Amino acid sequence: MLHIRVISPASRTDEVLRIAADSPAVVNVLRLPGAAFDPEGDLVEFDVAREGANAVLADLKALGLKDTGGISVEQLDLSISTAAEAAEHAAPGDPEDAVVWEELSARTAAEARMTWSYFAFLALAVQIAAIGALLDQPILIVGAMVLGPDFGPVAAMCFGVLQRNVRLIGAAARTLAAGFAVAIAITLACAAVSRLIGWIEPAMLDDRPLTSFIIHPDRWSFVVAVLAGVAGILSMTARKSSALVGVFISVTTVPAAGNIAVAIALAHWNEVGASLVQLGVNLVGMIVAGIATLSIQRLMWSRLGRHDIAPRSPEVAAGQPTSGRVSG
């Protein structure tokens, strides 16, 4: 269940209540007239089954509450209510499979931003991967994969393509490219200094059977990236963070970036090209799979009578009462 809090101008409150009343997925409706101070208005709160959230949120947005009031959504970890159970049964589908598009939109928008923490985590991950490549230590490679935050911008790009949101696609692409460029540059600088002081030498990259997969991209690299992309999107839409860790461990983006840095520092130019191909294959595989997964989820959800990503209810937009379940 989700808990929705709406700050509504008094003139719109009846319409908000009508939207809640017309949806069988909504329960526990609360109205507090004049409770909101800034912005001024009434406060309406209710719980809604995840499967019915898209329809309700779309119609609330159609009332213009984003500009005249506010809509907040919280996840309820526990709801002990017979009415809530009935609401979940009334909404077709399963809550574990429900995709709340507004929630995903907010999350991917946040993942597309350039932040210091994103650059820091990616730089640390690439440096650990570089050390793992030099020492031929798979455990360090795995640790670097887990630490890397690069799937966030990838997911944002996929969602941007689905929404045809050029701005989101551009922001995610810039964040992804800038992140890897900065991380590789920092790792290259560290590797160059390490070579000057004698800590590393070219021979360290000559024979490393345990981590040589980084410089041998093939069809299986693409297959694994596709599978990881599907799993990554599903883990985000189904709120399964533990599955996302498995995605990080599956793809070879961060190890490839780390190997690019040390290969340049040690003048192993053939490995630079191979690592770039590995990086590109993994990114393309995840993006293609992510777009396909979101498209299938949207199609399946629309067949269950859900609203699309940016739906509007004509009745609500015109200020007319709706009847039955609000659907697109």
Short mmCIF file of C-alpha atoms in Angstrom, two decimals:
data_model
loop_
_atom_site.label_atom_id
_atom_site.label_comp_id
_atom_site.label_asym_id
_atom_site.label_seq_id
_atom_site.Cartn_x
_atom_site.Cartn_y
_atom_site.Cartn_z
CA MET A 1 0.00 0.00 0.00
CA LEU A 2 0.99 3.62 -0.60
CA HIS A 3 -0.01 6.58 1.53
CA ILE A 4 -0.89 9.71 -0.43
CA ARG A 5 -1.08 13.18 1.11
CA VAL A 6 -2.68 15.95 -0.90
CA ILE A 7 -2.66 19.67 -0.18
CA SER A 8 -5.54 21.08 -2.18
CA PRO A 9 -7.10 24.51 -2.63
CA ALA A 10 -10.55 24.46 -1.04
CA SER A 11 -12.11 24.84 -4.50
CA ARG A 12 -10.51 21.59 -5.65
CA THR A 13 -11.00 19.46 -2.54
CA ASP A 14 -14.33 17.96 -3.62
CA GLU A 15 -12.73 16.81 -6.86
CA VAL A 16 -9.84 15.24 -4.94
CA LEU A 17 -12.31 13.39 -2.73
CA ARG A 18 -14.29 12.30 -5.80
CA ILE A 19 -11.14 10.79 -7.35
CA ALA A 20 -10.46 8.89 -4.13
CA ALA A 21 -14.06 7.74 -3.84
CA ASP A 22 -14.26 6.54 -7.44
CA SER A 23 -11.22 4.28 -7.12
CA PRO A 24 -11.80 0.88 -5.46
CA ALA A 25 -8.06 0.79 -4.75
CA VAL A 26 -8.36 3.72 -2.27
CA VAL A 27 -9.19 3.32 1.44
CA ASN A 28 -8.87 5.25 4.70
CA VAL A 29 -9.73 8.66 3.28
CA LEU A 30 -9.14 11.59 5.63
CA ARG A 31 -10.10 15.25 5.08
CA LEU A 32 -8.85 18.13 7.24
CA PRO A 33 -10.37 21.42 6.04
CA GLY A 34 -8.01 24.39 6.22
CA ALA A 35 -5.21 22.31 7.77
CA ALA A 36 -2.54 23.40 5.27
CA PHE A 37 -0.72 26.66 6.01
CA ASP A 38 1.81 27.01 3.18
CA PRO A 39 0.38 26.64 0.61
CA GLU A 40 -3.01 27.34 2.07
CA GLY A 41 -5.71 24.75 1.56
CA ASP A 42 -7.26 21.56 2.76
CA LEU A 43 -5.38 18.37 3.61
CA VAL A 44 -6.61 15.09 2.16
CA GLU A 45 -4.92 11.80 2.98
CA PHE A 46 -5.68 8.25 1.92
CA ASP A 47 -4.11 4.86 1.27
CA VAL A 48 -4.06 3.27 -2.18
CA ALA A 49 -3.02 -0.14 -3.46
CA ARG A 50 0.13 0.09 -5.59
CA GLU A 51 -1.73 -1.44 -8.52
CA GLY A 52 -4.17 1.48 -8.55
CA ALA A 53 -1.70 4.28 -7.80
CA ASN A 54 -0.98 5.28 -11.40
CA ALA A 55 -4.62 6.07 -12.16
CA VAL A 56 -5.14 8.06 -8.97
CA LEU A 57 -1.90 10.03 -9.26
CA ALA A 58 -2.58 10.84 -12.92
CA ASP A 59 -6.00 12.29 -12.13
CA LEU A 60 -4.66 14.25 -9.16
CA LYS A 61 -1.97 15.77 -11.37
CA ALA A 62 -4.62 16.64 -13.95
CA LEU A 63 -6.23 18.90 -11.35
CA GLY A 64 -3.12 21.10 -11.39
CA LEU A 65 -2.25 20.32 -7.77
CA LYS A 66 1.45 20.30 -8.59
CA ASP A 67 1.25 24.10 -8.98
CA THR A 68 -1.58 25.01 -6.59
CA GLY A 69 -0.92 22.54 -3.79
CA GLY A 70 1.14 19.39 -3.45
CA ILE A 71 1.05 15.59 -3.74
CA SER A 72 3.26 13.41 -1.53
CA VAL A 73 3.58 9.63 -1.71
CA GLU A 74 4.99 7.30 0.94
CA GLN A 75 5.45 3.55 1.03
CA LEU A 76 3.54 1.79 3.82
CA ASP A 77 5.52 -1.13 5.19
CA LEU A 78 2.55 -2.46 7.13
CA SER A 79 -1.18 -1.84 6.88
CA ILE A 80 -3.45 -3.81 9.20
CA SER A 81 -6.84 -3.21 7.65
CA THR A 82 -9.53 -5.39 6.13
CA ALA A 83 -10.47 -2.50 3.87
CA ALA A 84 -6.88 -2.28 2.63
CA GLU A 85 -6.86 -5.99 1.85
CA ALA A 86 -10.11 -5.58 -0.07
CA ALA A 87 -8.61 -2.66 -2.01
CA GLU A 88 -5.62 -4.76 -3.05
CA HIS A 89 -7.94 -7.55 -4.19
CA ALA A 90 -10.09 -5.07 -6.12
CA ALA A 91 -7.09 -3.79 -8.09
CA PRO A 92 -6.08 -6.28 -10.83
CA GLY A 93 -2.53 -7.54 -10.76
CA ASP A 94 -0.11 -8.11 -7.93
CA PRO A 95 1.47 -5.34 -5.83
CA GLU A 96 4.92 -6.87 -6.33
CA ASP A 97 4.53 -6.42 -10.09
CA ALA A 98 3.00 -2.95 -9.96
CA VAL A 99 5.08 -0.18 -11.52
CA VAL A 100 4.32 3.26 -10.10
CA TRP A 101 5.52 5.40 -12.98
CA GLU A 102 5.72 8.62 -11.00
CA GLU A 103 7.92 6.89 -8.43
CA LEU A 104 10.19 5.51 -11.15
CA SER A 105 10.31 8.92 -12.83
CA ALA A 106 11.47 10.61 -9.62
CA ARG A 107 14.07 7.93 -8.95
CA THR A 108 15.57 7.94 -12.43
CA ALA A 109 15.64 11.75 -12.47
CA ALA A 110 17.72 11.63 -9.28
CA GLU A 111 20.02 8.97 -10.78
CA ALA A 112 20.67 11.18 -13.83
CA ARG A 113 22.13 14.02 -11.78
CA MET A 114 25.86 14.62 -11.47
CA THR A 115 26.71 14.52 -7.78
CA TRP A 116 29.96 14.40 -5.85
CA SER A 117 28.95 11.09 -4.29
CA TYR A 118 28.39 9.55 -7.74
CA PHE A 119 31.83 10.64 -8.95
CA ALA A 120 33.44 9.52 -5.69
CA PHE A 121 31.90 6.04 -5.70
CA LEU A 122 32.66 5.46 -9.38
CA ALA A 123 36.25 6.68 -9.02
CA LEU A 124 36.79 4.42 -6.00
CA ALA A 125 35.24 1.46 -7.82
CA VAL A 126 37.39 1.96 -10.93
CA GLN A 127 40.57 2.24 -8.83
CA ILE A 128 39.76 -0.98 -6.96
CA ALA A 129 39.07 -2.67 -10.31
CA ALA A 130 42.41 -1.43 -11.63
CA ILE A 131 44.24 -2.91 -8.65
CA GLY A 132 42.33 -6.16 -9.13
CA ALA A 133 43.42 -6.27 -12.78
CA LEU A 134 47.05 -5.61 -11.88
CA LEU A 135 47.10 -8.26 -9.14
CA ASP A 136 44.85 -10.69 -11.04
CA GLN A 137 42.48 -10.81 -8.07
CA PRO A 138 38.85 -11.59 -8.98
CA ILE A 139 37.65 -10.74 -5.47
CA LEU A 140 38.77 -7.14 -5.98
CA ILE A 141 37.01 -7.07 -9.35
CA VAL A 142 33.78 -8.27 -7.72
CA GLY A 143 34.12 -5.68 -4.97
CA ALA A 144 34.58 -2.94 -7.55
CA MET A 145 31.49 -4.12 -9.44
CA VAL A 146 29.36 -3.92 -6.32
CA LEU A 147 30.64 -0.44 -5.49
CA GLY A 148 30.08 1.05 -8.95
CA PRO A 149 26.96 3.27 -9.23
CA ASP A 150 26.84 3.31 -13.04
CA PHE A 151 23.56 1.43 -13.45
CA GLY A 152 21.60 4.43 -12.14
CA PRO A 153 22.26 6.64 -15.19
CA VAL A 154 21.72 3.63 -17.46
CA ALA A 155 18.25 3.12 -15.97
CA ALA A 156 17.55 6.83 -16.34
CA MET A 157 18.47 6.68 -20.04
CA CYS A 158 16.13 3.72 -20.54
CA PHE A 159 13.25 5.51 -18.85
CA GLY A 160 14.02 8.67 -20.81
CA VAL A 161 13.76 6.76 -24.09
CA LEU A 162 10.44 5.26 -22.98
CA GLN A 163 9.12 8.73 -22.12
CA ARG A 164 10.75 10.32 -25.17
CA ASN A 165 12.30 12.73 -22.71
CA VAL A 166 15.34 14.10 -24.52
CA ARG A 167 16.41 16.17 -21.52
CA LEU A 168 16.50 13.11 -19.23
CA ILE A 169 18.36 11.06 -21.84
CA GLY A 170 20.94 13.83 -22.27
CA ALA A 171 21.41 14.33 -18.54
CA ALA A 172 21.86 10.60 -17.93
CA ALA A 173 24.26 10.22 -20.85
CA ARG A 174 26.36 13.17 -19.65
CA THR A 175 26.45 11.80 -16.11
CA LEU A 176 27.48 8.36 -17.33
CA ALA A 177 30.17 9.66 -19.70
CA ALA A 178 31.54 12.25 -17.28
CA GLY A 179 31.61 9.74 -14.46
CA PHE A 180 33.67 7.21 -16.38
CA ALA A 181 35.93 9.92 -17.84
CA VAL A 182 36.71 11.36 -14.40
CA ALA A 183 37.13 7.92 -12.81
CA ILE A 184 39.48 6.74 -15.57
CA ALA A 185 41.48 9.98 -15.42
CA ILE A 186 41.94 9.73 -11.65
CA THR A 187 42.91 6.06 -11.87
CA LEU A 188 45.30 6.78 -14.75
CA ALA A 189 47.01 9.50 -12.72
CA CYS A 190 47.41 7.15 -9.76
CA ALA A 191 48.71 4.39 -12.02
CA ALA A 192 51.22 6.74 -13.65
CA VAL A 193 52.56 7.81 -10.27
CA SER A 194 52.73 4.17 -9.16
CA ARG A 195 54.77 3.30 -12.24
CA LEU A 196 57.17 6.18 -11.62
CA ILE A 197 57.88 5.03 -8.08
CA GLY A 198 58.21 1.40 -9.14
CA TRP A 199 55.07 -0.05 -7.60
CA ILE A 200 53.73 -1.38 -10.90
CA GLU A 201 55.35 -2.46 -14.16
CA PRO A 202 54.14 -3.52 -17.65
CA ALA A 203 54.78 -7.21 -16.98
CA MET A 204 51.94 -7.23 -14.43
CA LEU A 205 49.40 -7.20 -17.26
CA ASP A 206 51.10 -9.93 -19.33
CA ASP A 207 49.78 -13.04 -17.59
CA ARG A 208 46.58 -12.88 -15.52
CA PRO A 209 44.34 -15.86 -16.26
CA LEU A 210 41.78 -15.05 -13.54
CA THR A 211 40.84 -11.60 -14.84
CA SER A 212 41.60 -11.87 -18.55
CA PHE A 213 37.85 -11.89 -19.31
CA ILE A 214 37.99 -8.09 -19.04
CA ILE A 215 39.94 -7.84 -22.31
CA HIS A 216 38.07 -10.55 -24.17
CA PRO A 217 34.62 -9.19 -25.09
CA ASP A 218 32.48 -11.65 -26.99
CA ARG A 219 28.86 -12.60 -27.62
CA TRP A 220 28.54 -13.79 -24.03
CA SER A 221 29.51 -10.36 -22.76
CA PHE A 222 26.50 -8.94 -24.59
CA VAL A 223 24.19 -11.74 -23.43
CA VAL A 224 25.16 -11.23 -19.79
CA ALA A 225 24.73 -7.46 -20.15
CA VAL A 226 21.24 -7.96 -21.59
CA LEU A 227 20.25 -10.30 -18.75
CA ALA A 228 21.71 -7.89 -16.22
CA GLY A 229 19.81 -4.99 -17.79
CA VAL A 230 16.51 -6.86 -17.51
CA ALA A 231 17.24 -7.81 -13.91
CA GLY A 232 18.32 -4.28 -13.05
CA ILE A 233 15.12 -2.66 -14.31
CA LEU A 234 12.98 -5.31 -12.63
CA SER A 235 14.83 -4.79 -9.35
CA MET A 236 14.06 -1.06 -9.51
CA THR A 237 10.41 -1.38 -10.46
CA ALA A 238 9.80 -4.20 -7.97
CA ARG A 239 11.86 -2.47 -5.25
CA LYS A 240 14.24 -5.45 -4.87
CA SER A 241 17.52 -3.82 -3.89
CA SER A 242 19.21 -7.16 -3.21
CA ALA A 243 18.70 -8.17 -6.85
CA LEU A 244 20.37 -4.94 -7.98
CA VAL A 245 23.60 -6.02 -6.25
CA GLY A 246 23.62 -9.10 -8.46
CA VAL A 247 23.32 -6.85 -11.49
CA PHE A 248 26.39 -4.88 -10.45
CA ILE A 249 28.37 -8.11 -10.10
CA SER A 250 27.27 -9.37 -13.52
CA VAL A 251 28.40 -6.55 -15.81
CA THR A 252 31.96 -5.65 -16.73
CA THR A 253 31.70 -1.88 -17.02
CA VAL A 254 33.75 -0.86 -13.98
CA PRO A 255 36.47 -3.53 -14.50
CA ALA A 256 36.81 -2.45 -18.12
CA ALA A 257 37.21 1.19 -17.08
CA GLY A 258 39.84 0.25 -14.51
CA ASN A 259 41.74 -1.80 -17.06
CA ILE A 260 41.68 1.09 -19.55
CA ALA A 261 43.44 3.31 -17.00
CA VAL A 262 46.23 0.88 -16.09
CA ALA A 263 46.67 -0.27 -19.69
CA ILE A 264 47.31 3.32 -20.78
CA ALA A 265 49.72 3.89 -17.90
CA LEU A 266 51.64 0.70 -18.75
CA ALA A 267 51.42 1.21 -22.55
CA HIS A 268 49.41 -1.95 -23.24
CA TRP A 269 47.57 -0.30 -26.11
CA ASN A 270 45.90 -3.45 -27.41
CA GLU A 271 44.21 -3.86 -24.02
CA VAL A 272 42.95 -0.28 -24.13
CA GLY A 273 40.94 -1.02 -27.27
CA ALA A 274 39.67 -4.36 -25.99
CA SER A 275 38.56 -2.80 -22.72
CA LEU A 276 36.77 0.01 -24.54
CA VAL A 277 34.88 -2.58 -26.58
CA GLN A 278 34.01 -4.48 -23.40
CA LEU A 279 32.72 -1.29 -21.80
CA GLY A 280 30.65 -0.38 -24.85
CA VAL A 281 29.20 -3.87 -25.27
CA ASN A 282 28.05 -3.96 -21.65
CA LEU A 283 26.51 -0.49 -21.75
CA VAL A 284 24.69 -1.13 -25.03
CA GLY A 285 23.41 -4.48 -23.79
CA MET A 286 22.01 -3.00 -20.59
CA ILE A 287 20.41 -0.04 -22.35
CA VAL A 288 18.72 -2.19 -25.01
CA ALA A 289 17.47 -4.66 -22.40
CA GLY A 290 16.32 -1.90 -20.08
CA ILE A 291 14.26 -0.17 -22.77
CA ALA A 292 12.70 -3.47 -23.83
CA THR A 293 11.86 -4.42 -20.24
CA LEU A 294 10.18 -1.11 -19.48
CA SER A 295 8.25 -1.25 -22.75
CA ILE A 296 6.94 -4.72 -21.94
CA GLN A 297 5.99 -3.63 -18.41
CA ARG A 298 4.14 -0.61 -19.76
CA LEU A 299 2.29 -2.77 -22.30
CA MET A 300 1.31 -5.35 -19.70
CA TRP A 301 0.20 -2.68 -17.25
CA SER A 302 -1.87 -0.84 -19.86
CA ARG A 303 -3.67 -4.09 -20.68
CA LEU A 304 -4.67 -4.32 -17.04
CA GLY A 305 -6.41 -0.96 -17.39
CA ARG A 306 -3.63 1.18 -15.94
CA HIS A 307 -2.70 4.70 -17.00
CA ASP A 308 0.38 5.19 -19.07
CA ILE A 309 3.41 7.20 -18.01
CA ALA A 310 1.87 10.62 -18.47
CA PRO A 311 -1.88 10.02 -18.62
CA ARG A 312 -4.78 12.40 -18.20
CA SER A 313 -8.38 11.62 -17.40
CA PRO A 314 -10.59 13.75 -19.70
CA GLU A 315 -13.40 13.80 -17.16
CA VAL A 316 -11.18 14.97 -14.32
CA ALA A 317 -9.33 17.46 -16.51
CA ALA A 318 -12.70 18.98 -17.39
CA GLY A 319 -13.73 19.07 -13.74
CA GLN A 320 -16.47 16.46 -14.24
CA PRO A 321 -17.19 13.59 -11.86
CA THR A 322 -15.91 10.19 -12.83
CA SER A 323 -17.69 6.92 -12.36
CA GLY A 324 -16.20 3.57 -11.47
CA ARG A 325 -12.49 2.95 -11.73
CA VAL A 326 -10.41 5.70 -13.33
CA SER A 327 -8.53 4.21 -16.24
CA GLY A 328 -6.91 5.22 -19.46
#
